[in-house]
Amino acid sequence: MSSAETKSAPQKGSSLELPPAEKLRLYRQMLLIRRFEEKAAQAFTQSKIKGFCHLYIGEEALGVGTISVLQPDDAVITAYRDHGHALARGMTPKECMAELFGKATGCSKGKGGSMHFFSKEKHFYGGHGIVGGQTPLGAGLAFAQKYLGTQRVTLCYLGDGAVNQGPFHESLNLAALWKLPIIYIIENNEWSMGTSLARSSAGLPLVNRAHGYDMAGLVANGMDLDDVRAKTAEAVALARTESMPTLMEIRTYRYRGHSMSDPGNYRTKEEIEKHKESDPILLYKARLLEQKVVKNEGDLEKLDEEVKQEVQEAYDFAEQSPEPDPSEIYDDMLSPEDQIPEIPRGNYNHF
């Protein structure tokens, strides 16, 4: 284990110890993400969804666990694999599915698609398509939180393929230098598109990048909801009470290809099946039964049926929603303060 890593078990008896109803709510959130993504995959093959579509199946405990320890007005920003984070932040399946379908009722009015979910009301600031491009934006959000004295924090997610991008390192430098209340979360699913982590990154484990910027570093098991919550809560407390940044490496696994256009032929079926043995939803389901949060497995199967029905309603809503009005194509592209009047300029005839 690297010296940048720390270990901690779920804190029984602390604020992390949840009542049964809250445990069931988090389980339902993970199920909702799983069923939403399965429906999105189906819709993509039916050509209901155009463009790119990156699924979060297998990584549900990471998104739900990290966001579950935030306050409602804390900021969340992520990369293009953003469906799970948006749902965990409380955005509705209907507005998310409609965005995938490119409909006017979508969370970005059908103009952003899969990679650009957004909700100012939920303090969810995207959904960004450029690899690593969200990391300096996350630093900006945290700078504003500190400058305004809000006591809020920012979670900024990135994939393991983004850790060698220049903007990420510039962001870590400024976050440490200015002591920003931000937690950078590396979602390490072992594959940067089709390239394995071992072939793309030196200096493993990835959490070691915290050393270079004198930041706290934490590692969590992304398949275990309770471990994700415990480690994230440590980092959030450090950011909120001392305005100190943390770099987290959360180890997870995606079951599907990088995107819907990726058959994932670069890895074996045996590798995928091995990871499914520690499926985050099945692990938490077993824990709920062991702790007698529910009476029996039938109660959880009934919950699953309810979630499937909710996702089907989101699909129907998206399909029946109107297309965006072509006359609004340039609306919402720039903020009002960016829309400065055109500067009068001379032309060559004046010379």
mmCIF file of C-alpha atoms in Angstrom:
data_model
loop_
_atom_site.group_PDB
_atom_site.id
_atom_site.type_symbol
_atom_site.label_atom_id
_atom_site.label_comp_id
_atom_site.label_asym_id
_atom_site.label_seq_id
_atom_site.Cartn_x
_atom_site.Cartn_y
_atom_site.Cartn_z
ATOM 1 C CA MET A 1 0.000 0.000 0.000
ATOM 2 C CA SER A 2 1.276 3.451 -0.900
ATOM 3 C CA SER A 3 1.967 5.964 1.834
ATOM 4 C CA ALA A 4 -0.603 8.194 0.132
ATOM 5 C CA GLU A 5 -3.309 5.659 0.956
ATOM 6 C CA THR A 6 -5.175 5.435 4.201
ATOM 7 C CA LYS A 7 -7.564 2.745 5.358
ATOM 8 C CA SER A 8 -10.719 3.078 7.350
ATOM 9 C CA ALA A 9 -13.711 0.853 7.953
ATOM 10 C CA PRO A 10 -17.327 2.028 7.820
ATOM 11 C CA GLN A 11 -17.875 3.994 10.993
ATOM 12 C CA LYS A 12 -20.502 2.180 13.029
ATOM 13 C CA GLY A 13 -22.362 4.404 15.380
ATOM 14 C CA SER A 14 -21.283 7.557 13.530
ATOM 15 C CA SER A 15 -23.363 9.703 11.208
ATOM 16 C CA LEU A 16 -22.486 7.188 8.491
ATOM 17 C CA GLU A 17 -24.550 4.529 10.227
ATOM 18 C CA LEU A 18 -27.816 4.736 8.341
ATOM 19 C CA PRO A 19 -31.373 3.873 9.405
ATOM 20 C CA PRO A 20 -32.962 0.980 7.473
ATOM 21 C CA ALA A 21 -35.088 3.242 5.293
ATOM 22 C CA GLU A 22 -32.020 5.200 4.151
ATOM 23 C CA LYS A 23 -30.103 2.007 3.346
ATOM 24 C CA LEU A 24 -33.037 0.884 1.239
ATOM 25 C CA ARG A 25 -33.111 4.263 -0.512
ATOM 26 C CA LEU A 26 -29.459 3.968 -1.514
ATOM 27 C CA TYR A 27 -30.028 0.416 -2.742
ATOM 28 C CA ARG A 28 -32.943 1.690 -4.824
ATOM 29 C CA GLN A 29 -30.746 4.435 -6.296
ATOM 30 C CA MET A 30 -28.195 1.867 -7.459
ATOM 31 C CA LEU A 31 -30.963 -0.254 -8.946
ATOM 32 C CA LEU A 32 -32.403 2.790 -10.703
ATOM 33 C CA ILE A 33 -29.052 3.543 -12.336
ATOM 34 C CA ARG A 34 -28.628 -0.119 -13.418
ATOM 35 C CA ARG A 35 -32.119 -0.377 -14.928
ATOM 36 C CA PHE A 36 -31.885 3.100 -16.508
ATOM 37 C CA GLU A 37 -28.626 2.173 -18.237
ATOM 38 C CA GLU A 38 -30.001 -1.160 -19.451
ATOM 39 C CA LYS A 39 -32.967 0.692 -20.966
ATOM 40 C CA ALA A 40 -30.632 3.271 -22.517
ATOM 41 C CA ALA A 41 -28.652 0.445 -24.141
ATOM 42 C CA GLN A 42 -31.890 -0.949 -25.571
ATOM 43 C CA ALA A 43 -32.939 2.487 -26.845
ATOM 44 C CA PHE A 44 -29.538 3.000 -28.471
ATOM 45 C CA THR A 45 -29.851 -0.247 -30.437
ATOM 46 C CA GLN A 46 -33.322 0.926 -31.530
ATOM 47 C CA SER A 47 -31.721 4.164 -32.847
ATOM 48 C CA LYS A 48 -33.736 6.216 -30.368
ATOM 49 C CA ILE A 49 -30.447 7.665 -29.065
ATOM 50 C CA LYS A 50 -28.035 9.339 -31.499
ATOM 51 C CA GLY A 51 -24.345 10.059 -31.013
ATOM 52 C CA PHE A 52 -22.287 8.740 -28.132
ATOM 53 C CA CYS A 53 -23.618 6.845 -25.118
ATOM 54 C CA HIS A 54 -21.343 5.805 -22.228
ATOM 55 C CA LEU A 55 -22.958 3.489 -19.681
ATOM 56 C CA TYR A 56 -22.255 3.327 -15.921
ATOM 57 C CA ILE A 57 -23.217 -0.331 -15.357
ATOM 58 C CA GLY A 58 -20.959 -1.846 -12.682
ATOM 59 C CA GLU A 59 -19.975 1.509 -11.159
ATOM 60 C CA GLU A 60 -23.234 2.297 -9.331
ATOM 61 C CA ALA A 61 -21.822 2.127 -5.787
ATOM 62 C CA LEU A 62 -19.232 4.759 -6.663
ATOM 63 C CA GLY A 63 -21.679 7.419 -7.808
ATOM 64 C CA VAL A 64 -24.334 6.703 -5.176
ATOM 65 C CA GLY A 65 -21.859 6.299 -2.308
ATOM 66 C CA THR A 66 -19.883 9.489 -2.933
ATOM 67 C CA ILE A 67 -22.902 11.727 -3.541
ATOM 68 C CA SER A 68 -24.794 10.297 -0.557
ATOM 69 C CA VAL A 69 -22.465 12.064 1.915
ATOM 70 C CA LEU A 70 -22.920 15.523 0.316
ATOM 71 C CA GLN A 71 -25.203 18.375 1.276
ATOM 72 C CA PRO A 72 -27.835 19.323 -1.339
ATOM 73 C CA ASP A 73 -25.995 22.552 -2.248
ATOM 74 C CA ASP A 74 -22.531 21.008 -2.670
ATOM 75 C CA ALA A 75 -21.261 20.944 -6.254
ATOM 76 C CA VAL A 76 -20.818 17.894 -8.491
ATOM 77 C CA ILE A 77 -19.030 17.888 -11.843
ATOM 78 C CA THR A 78 -17.934 14.943 -13.950
ATOM 79 C CA ALA A 79 -16.896 13.710 -17.381
ATOM 80 C CA TYR A 80 -18.975 12.196 -20.165
ATOM 81 C CA ARG A 81 -20.009 8.985 -18.328
ATOM 82 C CA ASP A 82 -22.485 11.077 -16.367
ATOM 83 C CA HIS A 83 -25.878 9.300 -16.255
ATOM 84 C CA GLY A 84 -25.261 7.626 -12.891
ATOM 85 C CA HIS A 85 -24.065 10.789 -11.160
ATOM 86 C CA ALA A 86 -27.061 12.757 -12.424
ATOM 87 C CA LEU A 87 -29.556 10.188 -11.124
ATOM 88 C CA ALA A 88 -27.701 9.890 -7.810
ATOM 89 C CA ARG A 89 -27.860 13.689 -7.504
ATOM 90 C CA GLY A 90 -31.648 13.529 -7.735
ATOM 91 C CA MET A 91 -32.309 14.383 -11.368
ATOM 92 C CA THR A 92 -35.357 12.510 -12.648
ATOM 93 C CA PRO A 93 -35.192 9.509 -15.001
ATOM 94 C CA LYS A 94 -37.659 11.278 -17.283
ATOM 95 C CA GLU A 95 -35.536 14.408 -17.849
ATOM 96 C CA CYS A 96 -32.414 12.247 -18.238
ATOM 97 C CA MET A 97 -33.944 9.776 -20.725
ATOM 98 C CA ALA A 98 -35.480 12.655 -22.698
ATOM 99 C CA GLU A 99 -32.030 14.239 -22.949
ATOM 100 C CA LEU A 100 -30.644 10.979 -24.347
ATOM 101 C CA PHE A 101 -33.442 11.008 -26.936
ATOM 102 C CA GLY A 102 -32.582 14.654 -27.818
ATOM 103 C CA LYS A 103 -36.024 15.895 -26.820
ATOM 104 C CA ALA A 104 -37.049 19.381 -25.657
ATOM 105 C CA THR A 105 -38.035 18.021 -22.227
ATOM 106 C CA GLY A 106 -34.496 16.837 -21.539
ATOM 107 C CA CYS A 107 -32.359 18.263 -18.755
ATOM 108 C CA SER A 108 -30.330 20.220 -21.328
ATOM 109 C CA LYS A 109 -33.346 20.832 -23.593
ATOM 110 C CA GLY A 110 -32.204 18.037 -25.899
ATOM 111 C CA LYS A 111 -29.094 19.931 -26.992
ATOM 112 C CA GLY A 112 -26.502 18.183 -24.840
ATOM 113 C CA GLY A 113 -27.197 14.489 -25.214
ATOM 114 C CA SER A 114 -25.557 11.713 -23.234
ATOM 115 C CA MET A 115 -22.354 13.576 -22.382
ATOM 116 C CA HIS A 116 -23.850 16.867 -21.239
ATOM 117 C CA PHE A 117 -26.431 16.340 -18.506
ATOM 118 C CA PHE A 118 -26.801 19.485 -16.390
ATOM 119 C CA SER A 119 -28.963 20.797 -13.550
ATOM 120 C CA LYS A 120 -28.272 24.126 -11.890
ATOM 121 C CA GLU A 121 -31.047 23.367 -9.354
ATOM 122 C CA LYS A 122 -29.324 20.133 -8.250
ATOM 123 C CA HIS A 123 -25.855 21.770 -8.328
ATOM 124 C CA PHE A 124 -24.871 19.244 -10.990
ATOM 125 C CA TYR A 125 -22.535 21.098 -13.357
ATOM 126 C CA GLY A 126 -22.108 18.474 -16.105
ATOM 127 C CA GLY A 127 -21.346 16.162 -18.018
ATOM 128 C CA HIS A 128 -18.217 17.232 -20.035
ATOM 129 C CA GLY A 129 -16.998 15.631 -23.251
ATOM 130 C CA ILE A 130 -13.322 16.707 -23.346
ATOM 131 C CA VAL A 131 -11.103 14.280 -21.406
ATOM 132 C CA GLY A 132 -9.945 16.052 -18.240
ATOM 133 C CA GLY A 133 -11.690 19.267 -19.287
ATOM 134 C CA GLN A 134 -13.913 19.275 -16.219
ATOM 135 C CA THR A 135 -10.978 19.268 -13.764
ATOM 136 C CA PRO A 136 -10.082 22.986 -14.024
ATOM 137 C CA LEU A 137 -13.822 23.786 -13.982
ATOM 138 C CA GLY A 138 -14.068 21.865 -10.713
ATOM 139 C CA ALA A 139 -11.225 23.957 -9.303
ATOM 140 C CA GLY A 140 -13.131 27.061 -10.363
ATOM 141 C CA LEU A 141 -16.283 25.899 -8.599
ATOM 142 C CA ALA A 142 -14.310 25.214 -5.406
ATOM 143 C CA PHE A 143 -12.530 28.565 -5.658
ATOM 144 C CA ALA A 144 -15.905 30.330 -5.844
ATOM 145 C CA GLN A 145 -17.194 28.347 -2.850
ATOM 146 C CA LYS A 146 -14.189 29.408 -0.759
ATOM 147 C CA TYR A 147 -14.136 33.006 -2.010
ATOM 148 C CA LEU A 148 -17.818 33.440 -1.111
ATOM 149 C CA GLY A 149 -17.446 31.678 2.248
ATOM 150 C CA THR A 150 -20.196 29.174 1.496
ATOM 151 C CA GLN A 151 -18.779 26.159 3.443
ATOM 152 C CA ARG A 152 -19.715 24.057 0.435
ATOM 153 C CA VAL A 153 -17.476 21.482 -1.231
ATOM 154 C CA THR A 154 -17.006 20.182 -4.768
ATOM 155 C CA LEU A 155 -16.729 16.603 -6.007
ATOM 156 C CA CYS A 156 -14.932 16.414 -9.358
ATOM 157 C CA TYR A 157 -14.851 12.996 -11.058
ATOM 158 C CA LEU A 158 -12.509 11.826 -13.799
ATOM 159 C CA GLY A 159 -11.643 8.501 -15.403
ATOM 160 C CA ASP A 160 -8.299 6.777 -15.030
ATOM 161 C CA GLY A 161 -7.577 7.738 -18.631
ATOM 162 C CA ALA A 162 -7.637 11.427 -17.702
ATOM 163 C CA VAL A 163 -4.939 11.368 -15.023
ATOM 164 C CA ASN A 164 -2.127 12.113 -17.480
ATOM 165 C CA GLN A 165 -3.791 15.157 -19.010
ATOM 166 C CA GLY A 166 -2.045 18.469 -18.405
ATOM 167 C CA PRO A 167 -5.123 20.369 -17.147
ATOM 168 C CA PHE A 168 -5.629 17.770 -14.417
ATOM 169 C CA HIS A 169 -2.149 18.380 -13.007
ATOM 170 C CA GLU A 170 -2.557 22.152 -13.299
ATOM 171 C CA SER A 171 -5.812 21.788 -11.376
ATOM 172 C CA LEU A 172 -4.221 19.707 -8.618
ATOM 173 C CA ASN A 173 -1.480 22.309 -8.272
ATOM 174 C CA LEU A 174 -3.926 25.199 -7.863
ATOM 175 C CA ALA A 175 -6.228 23.185 -5.567
ATOM 176 C CA ALA A 176 -3.304 22.467 -3.221
ATOM 177 C CA LEU A 177 -1.746 25.925 -3.555
ATOM 178 C CA TRP A 178 -4.984 27.763 -2.799
ATOM 179 C CA LYS A 179 -6.323 25.102 -0.385
ATOM 180 C CA LEU A 180 -9.573 24.631 -2.256
ATOM 181 C CA PRO A 181 -12.474 22.565 -0.799
ATOM 182 C CA ILE A 182 -12.452 19.996 -3.570
ATOM 183 C CA ILE A 183 -12.218 16.212 -3.806
ATOM 184 C CA TYR A 184 -10.874 14.881 -7.102
ATOM 185 C CA ILE A 185 -12.196 11.346 -7.598
ATOM 186 C CA ILE A 186 -10.429 9.037 -10.035
ATOM 187 C CA GLU A 187 -12.946 6.431 -11.191
ATOM 188 C CA ASN A 188 -10.414 3.700 -11.870
ATOM 189 C CA ASN A 189 -12.233 1.060 -13.935
ATOM 190 C CA GLU A 190 -8.922 -0.344 -15.244
ATOM 191 C CA TRP A 191 -9.492 0.613 -18.891
ATOM 192 C CA SER A 192 -8.844 3.900 -20.684
ATOM 193 C CA MET A 193 -11.164 3.236 -23.611
ATOM 194 C CA GLY A 194 -9.432 0.059 -24.897
ATOM 195 C CA THR A 195 -6.037 0.529 -23.224
ATOM 196 C CA SER A 196 -5.341 -1.084 -19.880
ATOM 197 C CA LEU A 197 -4.167 1.019 -16.967
ATOM 198 C CA ALA A 198 -0.846 -0.865 -16.857
ATOM 199 C CA ARG A 199 -0.091 0.167 -20.468
ATOM 200 C CA SER A 200 -1.100 3.824 -20.111
ATOM 201 C CA SER A 201 0.065 5.118 -16.714
ATOM 202 C CA ALA A 202 3.355 5.107 -14.810
ATOM 203 C CA GLY A 203 3.687 5.641 -11.093
ATOM 204 C CA LEU A 204 0.923 3.315 -9.905
ATOM 205 C CA PRO A 205 -1.162 3.365 -7.834
ATOM 206 C CA LEU A 206 -2.845 6.436 -9.233
ATOM 207 C CA VAL A 207 -3.425 7.900 -5.779
ATOM 208 C CA ASN A 208 0.364 8.526 -5.666
ATOM 209 C CA ARG A 209 -0.269 11.630 -7.767
ATOM 210 C CA ALA A 210 -1.371 13.259 -4.518
ATOM 211 C CA HIS A 211 2.275 13.177 -3.311
ATOM 212 C CA GLY A 212 3.465 15.669 -5.899
ATOM 213 C CA TYR A 213 1.034 18.298 -4.698
ATOM 214 C CA ASP A 214 1.165 17.574 -0.954
ATOM 215 C CA MET A 215 -2.486 16.584 -0.938
ATOM 216 C CA ALA A 216 -4.310 13.967 1.107
ATOM 217 C CA GLY A 217 -4.803 10.689 -0.759
ATOM 218 C CA LEU A 218 -7.459 8.023 -0.197
ATOM 219 C CA VAL A 219 -8.281 4.713 -1.846
ATOM 220 C CA ALA A 220 -11.736 3.117 -1.740
ATOM 221 C CA ASN A 221 -13.292 -0.102 -2.982
ATOM 222 C CA GLY A 222 -15.770 1.138 -5.565
ATOM 223 C CA MET A 223 -17.757 -2.098 -5.461
ATOM 224 C CA ASP A 224 -18.574 -1.597 -1.766
ATOM 225 C CA LEU A 225 -21.081 1.162 -1.060
ATOM 226 C CA ASP A 226 -20.199 1.417 2.631
ATOM 227 C CA ASP A 227 -16.456 1.724 1.966
ATOM 228 C CA VAL A 228 -17.056 4.410 -0.661
ATOM 229 C CA ARG A 229 -19.222 6.349 1.780
ATOM 230 C CA ALA A 230 -16.721 6.075 4.643
ATOM 231 C CA LYS A 231 -13.703 7.254 2.605
ATOM 232 C CA THR A 232 -15.602 10.029 0.852
ATOM 233 C CA ALA A 233 -16.954 11.289 4.165
ATOM 234 C CA GLU A 234 -13.366 11.669 5.425
ATOM 235 C CA ALA A 235 -12.410 13.717 2.382
ATOM 236 C CA VAL A 236 -15.563 15.849 2.520
ATOM 237 C CA ALA A 237 -14.976 16.611 6.212
ATOM 238 C CA LEU A 238 -11.420 17.744 5.430
ATOM 239 C CA ALA A 239 -12.659 19.997 2.640
ATOM 240 C CA ARG A 240 -15.588 21.456 4.578
ATOM 241 C CA THR A 241 -13.877 22.087 7.921
ATOM 242 C CA GLU A 242 -10.294 22.879 6.868
ATOM 243 C CA SER A 243 -10.684 23.787 3.193
ATOM 244 C CA MET A 244 -8.170 21.164 2.143
ATOM 245 C CA PRO A 245 -8.304 19.184 -1.121
ATOM 246 C CA THR A 246 -8.085 15.395 -1.435
ATOM 247 C CA LEU A 247 -7.300 13.060 -4.307
ATOM 248 C CA MET A 248 -9.311 9.825 -4.156
ATOM 249 C CA GLU A 249 -8.752 6.709 -6.237
ATOM 250 C CA ILE A 250 -11.894 4.574 -6.214
ATOM 251 C CA ARG A 251 -11.390 1.169 -7.812
ATOM 252 C CA THR A 252 -14.347 -0.042 -9.801
ATOM 253 C CA TYR A 253 -15.166 -1.841 -13.065
ATOM 254 C CA ARG A 254 -17.426 -1.198 -16.023
ATOM 255 C CA TYR A 255 -19.176 -4.233 -17.462
ATOM 256 C CA ARG A 256 -19.902 -2.719 -20.876
ATOM 257 C CA GLY A 257 -17.554 -1.284 -23.503
ATOM 258 C CA HIS A 258 -16.200 2.238 -23.285
ATOM 259 C CA SER A 259 -19.271 3.403 -25.182
ATOM 260 C CA MET A 260 -22.131 1.683 -26.996
ATOM 261 C CA SER A 261 -19.994 1.565 -30.156
ATOM 262 C CA ASP A 262 -17.260 -0.399 -28.368
ATOM 263 C CA PRO A 263 -17.672 -4.225 -28.352
ATOM 264 C CA GLY A 264 -14.870 -4.466 -25.764
ATOM 265 C CA ASN A 265 -12.885 -7.160 -27.588
ATOM 266 C CA TYR A 266 -9.690 -6.120 -25.787
ATOM 267 C CA ARG A 267 -10.669 -8.029 -22.607
ATOM 268 C CA THR A 268 -11.838 -11.558 -21.979
ATOM 269 C CA LYS A 269 -15.256 -12.754 -20.867
ATOM 270 C CA GLU A 270 -13.521 -14.426 -17.938
ATOM 271 C CA GLU A 271 -12.188 -11.060 -16.738
ATOM 272 C CA ILE A 272 -15.661 -9.506 -16.851
ATOM 273 C CA GLU A 273 -17.306 -12.473 -15.124
ATOM 274 C CA LYS A 274 -14.682 -12.383 -12.380
ATOM 275 C CA HIS A 275 -15.529 -8.768 -11.591
ATOM 276 C CA LYS A 276 -19.247 -9.519 -11.635
ATOM 277 C CA GLU A 277 -18.641 -11.811 -8.666
ATOM 278 C CA SER A 278 -18.221 -8.633 -6.599
ATOM 279 C CA ASP A 279 -21.137 -6.792 -8.204
ATOM 280 C CA PRO A 280 -21.922 -3.722 -6.056
ATOM 281 C CA ILE A 281 -25.694 -4.206 -6.132
ATOM 282 C CA LEU A 282 -25.545 -7.898 -5.259
ATOM 283 C CA LEU A 283 -23.064 -7.188 -2.452
ATOM 284 C CA TYR A 284 -25.309 -4.540 -0.913
ATOM 285 C CA LYS A 285 -28.390 -6.702 -1.438
ATOM 286 C CA ALA A 286 -26.764 -9.508 0.556
ATOM 287 C CA ARG A 287 -25.861 -7.009 3.280
ATOM 288 C CA LEU A 288 -29.452 -5.745 3.514
ATOM 289 C CA LEU A 289 -30.704 -9.304 3.926
ATOM 290 C CA GLU A 290 -28.005 -10.130 6.478
ATOM 291 C CA GLN A 291 -28.855 -7.022 8.504
ATOM 292 C CA LYS A 292 -32.585 -7.803 8.202
ATOM 293 C CA VAL A 293 -33.282 -4.401 6.641
ATOM 294 C CA VAL A 294 -35.949 -6.237 4.620
ATOM 295 C CA LYS A 295 -37.918 -9.337 5.591
ATOM 296 C CA ASN A 296 -36.934 -11.436 2.608
ATOM 297 C CA GLU A 297 -35.597 -11.382 -0.948
ATOM 298 C CA GLY A 298 -39.125 -11.058 -2.308
ATOM 299 C CA ASP A 299 -39.329 -7.510 -0.919
ATOM 300 C CA LEU A 300 -36.240 -6.540 -2.946
ATOM 301 C CA GLU A 301 -37.609 -8.212 -6.082
ATOM 302 C CA LYS A 302 -40.786 -6.145 -5.682
ATOM 303 C CA LEU A 303 -38.645 -3.015 -5.384
ATOM 304 C CA ASP A 304 -36.818 -3.993 -8.573
ATOM 305 C CA GLU A 305 -40.144 -4.269 -10.422
ATOM 306 C CA GLU A 306 -41.111 -0.782 -9.217
ATOM 307 C CA VAL A 307 -37.825 0.606 -10.510
ATOM 308 C CA LYS A 308 -38.260 -1.100 -13.890
ATOM 309 C CA GLN A 309 -41.721 0.457 -14.166
ATOM 310 C CA GLU A 310 -40.295 3.914 -13.345
ATOM 311 C CA VAL A 311 -37.666 3.500 -16.059
ATOM 312 C CA GLN A 312 -40.271 2.322 -18.579
ATOM 313 C CA GLU A 313 -42.311 5.451 -17.812
ATOM 314 C CA ALA A 314 -39.178 7.538 -18.447
ATOM 315 C CA TYR A 315 -38.706 5.786 -21.801
ATOM 316 C CA ASP A 316 -42.339 6.433 -22.784
ATOM 317 C CA PHE A 317 -42.065 10.063 -21.665
ATOM 318 C CA ALA A 318 -38.937 10.570 -23.771
ATOM 319 C CA GLU A 319 -40.460 8.948 -26.836
ATOM 320 C CA GLN A 320 -43.636 11.050 -26.621
ATOM 321 C CA SER A 321 -41.833 14.339 -25.914
ATOM 322 C CA PRO A 322 -41.480 16.951 -28.693
ATOM 323 C CA GLU A 323 -38.297 17.659 -30.606
ATOM 324 C CA PRO A 324 -36.546 20.988 -29.794
ATOM 325 C CA ASP A 325 -37.791 23.975 -31.802
ATOM 326 C CA PRO A 326 -35.206 24.663 -34.569
ATOM 327 C CA SER A 327 -35.621 28.399 -33.936
ATOM 328 C CA GLU A 328 -34.043 27.880 -30.476
ATOM 329 C CA ILE A 329 -30.889 26.195 -31.746
ATOM 330 C CA TYR A 330 -28.623 29.079 -30.687
ATOM 331 C CA ASP A 331 -30.402 29.743 -27.372
ATOM 332 C CA ASP A 332 -28.586 28.817 -24.130
ATOM 333 C CA MET A 333 -25.269 28.425 -25.939
ATOM 334 C CA LEU A 334 -23.576 31.400 -24.255
ATOM 335 C CA SER A 335 -24.223 33.095 -20.924
ATOM 336 C CA PRO A 336 -25.671 36.628 -21.201
ATOM 337 C CA GLU A 337 -22.460 38.293 -19.987
ATOM 338 C CA ASP A 338 -20.549 36.599 -22.818
ATOM 339 C CA GLN A 339 -22.869 38.026 -25.442
ATOM 340 C CA ILE A 340 -21.068 41.357 -25.849
ATOM 341 C CA PRO A 341 -22.021 43.699 -28.688
ATOM 342 C CA GLU A 342 -19.978 43.355 -31.819
ATOM 343 C CA ILE A 343 -16.973 45.697 -31.801
ATOM 344 C CA PRO A 344 -17.052 48.144 -34.743
ATOM 345 C CA ARG A 345 -14.023 47.555 -36.907
ATOM 346 C CA GLY A 346 -12.676 49.393 -39.922
ATOM 347 C CA ASN A 347 -12.139 47.723 -43.234
ATOM 348 C CA TYR A 348 -9.368 47.856 -45.742
ATOM 349 C CA ASN A 349 -11.114 50.586 -47.741
ATOM 350 C CA HIS A 350 -10.178 53.023 -44.951
ATOM 351 C CA PHE A 351 -6.507 52.571 -45.824
#
